[in-house]
Short mmCIF file of C-alpha atoms in Angstrom, two decimals:
data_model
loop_
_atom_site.label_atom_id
_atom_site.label_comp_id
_atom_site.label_asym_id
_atom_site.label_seq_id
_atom_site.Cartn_x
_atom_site.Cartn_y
_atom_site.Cartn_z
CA UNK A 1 -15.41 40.55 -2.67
CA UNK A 2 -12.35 39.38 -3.70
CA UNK A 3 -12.13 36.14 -5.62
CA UNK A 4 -9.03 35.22 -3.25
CA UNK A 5 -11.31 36.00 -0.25
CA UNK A 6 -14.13 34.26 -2.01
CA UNK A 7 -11.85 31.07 -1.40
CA UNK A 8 -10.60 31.17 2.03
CA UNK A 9 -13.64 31.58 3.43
CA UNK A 10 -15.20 28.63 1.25
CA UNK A 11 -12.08 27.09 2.44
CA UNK A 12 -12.96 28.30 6.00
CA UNK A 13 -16.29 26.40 6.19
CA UNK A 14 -15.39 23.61 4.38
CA UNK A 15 -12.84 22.98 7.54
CA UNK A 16 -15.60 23.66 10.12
CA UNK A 17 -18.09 21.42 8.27
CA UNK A 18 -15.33 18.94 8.63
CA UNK A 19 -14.20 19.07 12.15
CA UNK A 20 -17.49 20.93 13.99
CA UNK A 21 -15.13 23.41 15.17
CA UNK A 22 -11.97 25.34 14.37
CA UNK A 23 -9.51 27.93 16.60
CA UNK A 24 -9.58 31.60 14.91
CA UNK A 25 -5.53 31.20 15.88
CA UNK A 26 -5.64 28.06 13.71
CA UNK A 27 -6.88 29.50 10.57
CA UNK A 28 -4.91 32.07 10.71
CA UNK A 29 -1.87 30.20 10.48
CA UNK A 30 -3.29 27.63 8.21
CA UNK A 31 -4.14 30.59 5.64
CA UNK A 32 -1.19 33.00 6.90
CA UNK A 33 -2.64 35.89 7.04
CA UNK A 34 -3.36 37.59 10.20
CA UNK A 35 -6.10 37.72 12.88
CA UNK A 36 -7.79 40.67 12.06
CA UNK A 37 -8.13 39.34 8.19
CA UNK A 38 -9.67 35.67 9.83
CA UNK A 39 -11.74 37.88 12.51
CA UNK A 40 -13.66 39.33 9.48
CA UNK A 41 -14.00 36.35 7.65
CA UNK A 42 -15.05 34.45 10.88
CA UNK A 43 -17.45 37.29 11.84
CA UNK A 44 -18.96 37.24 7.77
CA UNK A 45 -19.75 33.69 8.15
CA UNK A 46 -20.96 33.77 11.20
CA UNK A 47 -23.71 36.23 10.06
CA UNK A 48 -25.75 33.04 8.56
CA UNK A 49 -27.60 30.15 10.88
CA UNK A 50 -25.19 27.40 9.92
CA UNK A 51 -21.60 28.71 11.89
CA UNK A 52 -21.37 31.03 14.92
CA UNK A 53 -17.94 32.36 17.22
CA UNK A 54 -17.61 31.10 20.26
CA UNK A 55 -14.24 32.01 22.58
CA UNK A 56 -11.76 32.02 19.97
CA UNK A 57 -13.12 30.07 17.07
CA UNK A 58 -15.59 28.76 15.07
CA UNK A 59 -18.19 26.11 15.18
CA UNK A 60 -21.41 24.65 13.66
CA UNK A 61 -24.64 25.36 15.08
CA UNK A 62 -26.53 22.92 17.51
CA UNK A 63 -28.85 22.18 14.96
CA UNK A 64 -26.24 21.38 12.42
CA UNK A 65 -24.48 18.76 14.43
CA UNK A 66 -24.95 14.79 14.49
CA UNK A 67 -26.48 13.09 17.01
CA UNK A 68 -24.36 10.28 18.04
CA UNK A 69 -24.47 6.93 16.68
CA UNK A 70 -25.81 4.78 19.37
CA UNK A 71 -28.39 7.17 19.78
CA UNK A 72 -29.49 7.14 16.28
CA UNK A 73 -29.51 3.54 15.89
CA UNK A 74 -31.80 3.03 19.18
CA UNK A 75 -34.49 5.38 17.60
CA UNK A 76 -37.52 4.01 15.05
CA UNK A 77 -36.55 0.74 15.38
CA UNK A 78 -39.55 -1.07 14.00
CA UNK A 79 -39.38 1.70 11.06
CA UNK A 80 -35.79 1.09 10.44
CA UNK A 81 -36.44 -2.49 10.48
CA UNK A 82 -38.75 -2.67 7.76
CA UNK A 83 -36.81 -0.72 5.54
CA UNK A 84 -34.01 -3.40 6.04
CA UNK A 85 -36.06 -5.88 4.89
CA UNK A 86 -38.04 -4.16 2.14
CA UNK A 87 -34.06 -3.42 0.56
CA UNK A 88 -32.92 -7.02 1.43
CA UNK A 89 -35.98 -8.04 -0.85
CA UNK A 90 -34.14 -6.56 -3.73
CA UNK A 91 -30.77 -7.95 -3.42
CA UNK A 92 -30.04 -11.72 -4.12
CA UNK A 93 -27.41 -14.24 -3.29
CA UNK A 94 -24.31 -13.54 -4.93
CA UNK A 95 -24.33 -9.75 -5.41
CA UNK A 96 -21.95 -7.41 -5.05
CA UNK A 97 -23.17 -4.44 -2.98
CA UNK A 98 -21.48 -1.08 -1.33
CA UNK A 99 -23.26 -0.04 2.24
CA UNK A 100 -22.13 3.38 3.53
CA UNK A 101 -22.02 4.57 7.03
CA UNK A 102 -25.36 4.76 9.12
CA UNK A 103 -27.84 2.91 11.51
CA UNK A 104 -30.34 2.81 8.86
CA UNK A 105 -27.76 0.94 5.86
CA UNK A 106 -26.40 -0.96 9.12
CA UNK A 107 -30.50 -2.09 9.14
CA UNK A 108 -30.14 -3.41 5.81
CA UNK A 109 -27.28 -5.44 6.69
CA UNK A 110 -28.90 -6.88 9.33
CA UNK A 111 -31.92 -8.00 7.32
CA UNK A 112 -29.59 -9.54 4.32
CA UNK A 113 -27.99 -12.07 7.02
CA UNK A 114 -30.34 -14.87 5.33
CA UNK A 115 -28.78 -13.95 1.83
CA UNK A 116 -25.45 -16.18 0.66
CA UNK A 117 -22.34 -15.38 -1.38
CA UNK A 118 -22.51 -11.56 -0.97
CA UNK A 119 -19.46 -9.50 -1.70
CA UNK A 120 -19.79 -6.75 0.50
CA UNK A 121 -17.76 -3.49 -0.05
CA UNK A 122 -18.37 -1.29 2.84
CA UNK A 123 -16.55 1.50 5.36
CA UNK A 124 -19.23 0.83 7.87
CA UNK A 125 -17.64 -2.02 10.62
CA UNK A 126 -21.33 -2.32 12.48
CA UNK A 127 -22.71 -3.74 8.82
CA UNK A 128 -19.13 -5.54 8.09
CA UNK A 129 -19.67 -7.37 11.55
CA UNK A 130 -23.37 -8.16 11.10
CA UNK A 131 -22.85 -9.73 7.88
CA UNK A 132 -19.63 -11.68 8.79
CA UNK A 133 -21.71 -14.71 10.73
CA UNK A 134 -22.66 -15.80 7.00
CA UNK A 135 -18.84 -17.61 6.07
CA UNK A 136 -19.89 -17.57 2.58
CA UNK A 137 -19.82 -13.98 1.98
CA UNK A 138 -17.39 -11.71 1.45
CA UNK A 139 -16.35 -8.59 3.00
CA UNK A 140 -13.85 -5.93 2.04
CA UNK A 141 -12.96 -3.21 4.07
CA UNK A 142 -11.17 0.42 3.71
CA UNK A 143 -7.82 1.04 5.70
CA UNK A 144 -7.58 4.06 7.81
CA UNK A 145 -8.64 5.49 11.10
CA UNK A 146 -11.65 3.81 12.90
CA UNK A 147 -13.85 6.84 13.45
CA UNK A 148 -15.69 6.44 17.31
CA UNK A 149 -18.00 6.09 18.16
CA UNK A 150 -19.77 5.64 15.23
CA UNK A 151 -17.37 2.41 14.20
CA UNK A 152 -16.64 3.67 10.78
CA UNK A 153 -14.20 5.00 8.34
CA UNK A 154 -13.63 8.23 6.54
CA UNK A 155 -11.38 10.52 4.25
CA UNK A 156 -9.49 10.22 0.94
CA UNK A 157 -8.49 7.01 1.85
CA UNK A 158 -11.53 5.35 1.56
CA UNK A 159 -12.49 7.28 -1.67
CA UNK A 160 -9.35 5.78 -3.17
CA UNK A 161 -10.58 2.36 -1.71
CA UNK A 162 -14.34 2.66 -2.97
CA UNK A 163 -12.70 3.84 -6.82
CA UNK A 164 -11.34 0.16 -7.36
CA UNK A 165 -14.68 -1.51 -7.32
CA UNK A 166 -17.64 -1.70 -8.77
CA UNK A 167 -20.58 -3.23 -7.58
CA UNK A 168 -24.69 -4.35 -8.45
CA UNK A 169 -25.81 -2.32 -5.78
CA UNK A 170 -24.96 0.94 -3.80
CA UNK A 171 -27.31 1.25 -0.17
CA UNK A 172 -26.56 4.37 1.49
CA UNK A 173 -28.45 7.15 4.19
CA UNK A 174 -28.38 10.53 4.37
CA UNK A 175 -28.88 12.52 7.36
CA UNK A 176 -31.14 14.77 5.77
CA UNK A 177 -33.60 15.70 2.84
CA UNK A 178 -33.97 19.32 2.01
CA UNK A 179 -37.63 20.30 0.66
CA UNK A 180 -36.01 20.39 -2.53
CA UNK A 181 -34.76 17.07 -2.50
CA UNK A 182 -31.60 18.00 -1.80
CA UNK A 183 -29.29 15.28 0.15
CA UNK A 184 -27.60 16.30 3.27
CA UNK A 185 -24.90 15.24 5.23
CA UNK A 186 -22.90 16.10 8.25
CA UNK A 187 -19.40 16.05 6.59
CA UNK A 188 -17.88 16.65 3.07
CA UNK A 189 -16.15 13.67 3.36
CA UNK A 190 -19.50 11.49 3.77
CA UNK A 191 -20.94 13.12 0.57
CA UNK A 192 -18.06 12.36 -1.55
CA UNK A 193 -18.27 8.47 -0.13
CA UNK A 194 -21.72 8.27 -1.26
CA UNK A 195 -21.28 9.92 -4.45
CA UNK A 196 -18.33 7.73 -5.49
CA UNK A 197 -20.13 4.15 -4.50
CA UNK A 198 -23.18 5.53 -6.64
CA UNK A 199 -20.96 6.23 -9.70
CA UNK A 200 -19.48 2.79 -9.42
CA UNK A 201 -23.03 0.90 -9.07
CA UNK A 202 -25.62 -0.56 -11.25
CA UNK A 203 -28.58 0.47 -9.38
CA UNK A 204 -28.43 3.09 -6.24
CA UNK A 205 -30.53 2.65 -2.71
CA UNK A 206 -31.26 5.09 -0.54
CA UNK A 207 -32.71 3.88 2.67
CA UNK A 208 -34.21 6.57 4.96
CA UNK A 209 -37.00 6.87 7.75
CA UNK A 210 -39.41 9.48 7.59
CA UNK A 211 -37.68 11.75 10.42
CA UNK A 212 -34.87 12.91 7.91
CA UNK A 213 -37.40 14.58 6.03
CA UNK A 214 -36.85 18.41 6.86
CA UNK A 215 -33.53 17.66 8.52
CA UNK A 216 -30.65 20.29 8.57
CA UNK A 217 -27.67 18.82 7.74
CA UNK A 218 -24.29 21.69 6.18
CA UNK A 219 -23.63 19.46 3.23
CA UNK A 220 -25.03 19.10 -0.08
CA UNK A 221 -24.28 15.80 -1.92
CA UNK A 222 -26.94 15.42 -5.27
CA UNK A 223 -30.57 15.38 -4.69
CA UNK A 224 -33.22 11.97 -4.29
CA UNK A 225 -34.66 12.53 -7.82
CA UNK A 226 -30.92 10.99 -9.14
CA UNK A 227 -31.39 8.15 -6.92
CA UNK A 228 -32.62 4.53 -8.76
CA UNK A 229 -34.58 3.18 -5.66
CA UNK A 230 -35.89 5.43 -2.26
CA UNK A 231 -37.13 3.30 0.21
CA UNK A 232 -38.75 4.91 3.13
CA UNK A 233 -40.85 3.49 6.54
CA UNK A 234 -43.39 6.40 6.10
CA UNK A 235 -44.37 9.21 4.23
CA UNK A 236 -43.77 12.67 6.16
CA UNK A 237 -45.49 15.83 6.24
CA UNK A 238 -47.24 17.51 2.95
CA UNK A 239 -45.09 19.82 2.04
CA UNK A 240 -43.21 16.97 0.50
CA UNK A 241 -46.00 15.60 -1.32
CA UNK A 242 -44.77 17.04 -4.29
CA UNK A 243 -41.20 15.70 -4.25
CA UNK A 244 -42.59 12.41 -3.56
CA UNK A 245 -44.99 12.36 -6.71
CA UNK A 246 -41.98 13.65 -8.49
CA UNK A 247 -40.29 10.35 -7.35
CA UNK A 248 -43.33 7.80 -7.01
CA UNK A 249 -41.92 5.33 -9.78
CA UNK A 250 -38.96 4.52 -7.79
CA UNK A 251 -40.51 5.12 -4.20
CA UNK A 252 -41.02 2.45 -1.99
CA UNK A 253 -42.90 2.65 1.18
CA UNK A 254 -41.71 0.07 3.87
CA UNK A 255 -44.96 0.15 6.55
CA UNK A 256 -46.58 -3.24 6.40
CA UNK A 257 -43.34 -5.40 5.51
CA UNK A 258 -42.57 -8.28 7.28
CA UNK A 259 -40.83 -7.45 10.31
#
């Protein structure tokens, strides 16, 4: 294959990781060349699991899409709850601290409303919001589009925005965790938010509950064993036993924390 071929069709599902779906028409004019040159590509990259053709263009697979927000906010409460907490534990009054998009970093939030004097760098309005009630913090947002319904903010924008700061403490999700460790999101543009607030902190959180274990998610953004601090509600199935030894120094394991 062609090196220049090689590219659009990177290019291709880089797009479709980005907006779920794309019209074959569309790509063709985006890359001008014509439809039977995108009808290849489209039908090549369609021949994984991840993309498939439907009438006229291309979209993720089911299994490869977010749930929505709401949804994912109302599920594992109690779980999500204590891994709020059992991060909260680890950040004092006065610190500076990014939180990236998700129910289970909007958790955290909501468990660090007893802390004081935060300075809170964050795209994620649900966490801005939560933390707002204490008038001694803080809070600095991105500009840009409001993404809905998930009440957050994405693109270059806010990569530009998280570059100007640095912070004590980066607490971030991930929608997935390949076997490997891997780190999955949704969108390019969610990997390259958590990868910049983790360059520009001292010490890195992830916060995840034990059903993102095994999750299929289309983009790759570093892998847990980079990661300063994991903090789980419960250890999944046993086929991750070894990445978790791999990782027990900076594991920690939120069941039995004060609710």
């Amino acid at each position: 294959m062609s090196s220049k071929k090689q590219r659009r069709r990177e290019a291709i599902s880089a797009l479709v990781l980005e907006q779920g779906a794309v019209t074959v028409g569309s790509l063709a004019e985006r890359f001008n060349v014509s439809m039977q040159t995108i009808r290849r590509d489209v039908d090549a990259l369609c021949e994984g699991d991840m993309l498939h053709r439907v009438h006229g263009r291309i979209e993720l697979s089911e299994e490869f899409l977010n749930t929505p927000f709401d949804q994912r906010a109302g599920t594992n409460l109690m779980g999500k709850r204590a891994i709020g907490e059992a991060a909260a534990e680890l950040i004092p009054d006065g610190a500076t601290l990014f939180i990236s998009i998700g129910s289970t970093p909007l958790s955290v939030a909501q468990a660090l409303r007893r802390r004081k004097g935060l300075t809170v760098i964050t795209n994620n309005l649900s966490a801005a919001m939560a933390l707002s009630e204490e008038v001694s913090n803080r809070i600095i947002l991105p500009g840009g589009e409001v993404r809905l319904p998930d009440r957050d903010i994405l693109g270059n924008d806010v990569l530009d925005f998280f570059g100007r700061f640095r912070a004590d403490f980066a607490v971030f999700g991930a929608a997935g965790i390949a076997e490997d460790g891997g780190l999955l999101e949704f969108h390019t543009t969610e990997v390259r938010a958590m990868q910049k607030i983790c360059e520009n902190a001292q010490q890195s959180i992830l916060v995840i509950d034990g059903s993102k274990f095994g999750r299929q998610a289309p983009a790759l953004g570093g892998n847990i064993a980079d990661i300063d601090q994991i903090i789980i509600d419960r250890r999944p199935g046993d086929r991750f036993a070894p990445l978790l030894t791999n990782i027990k120094d900076r594991l920690l394991v939120a069941e039995g924390q004060p609710r």
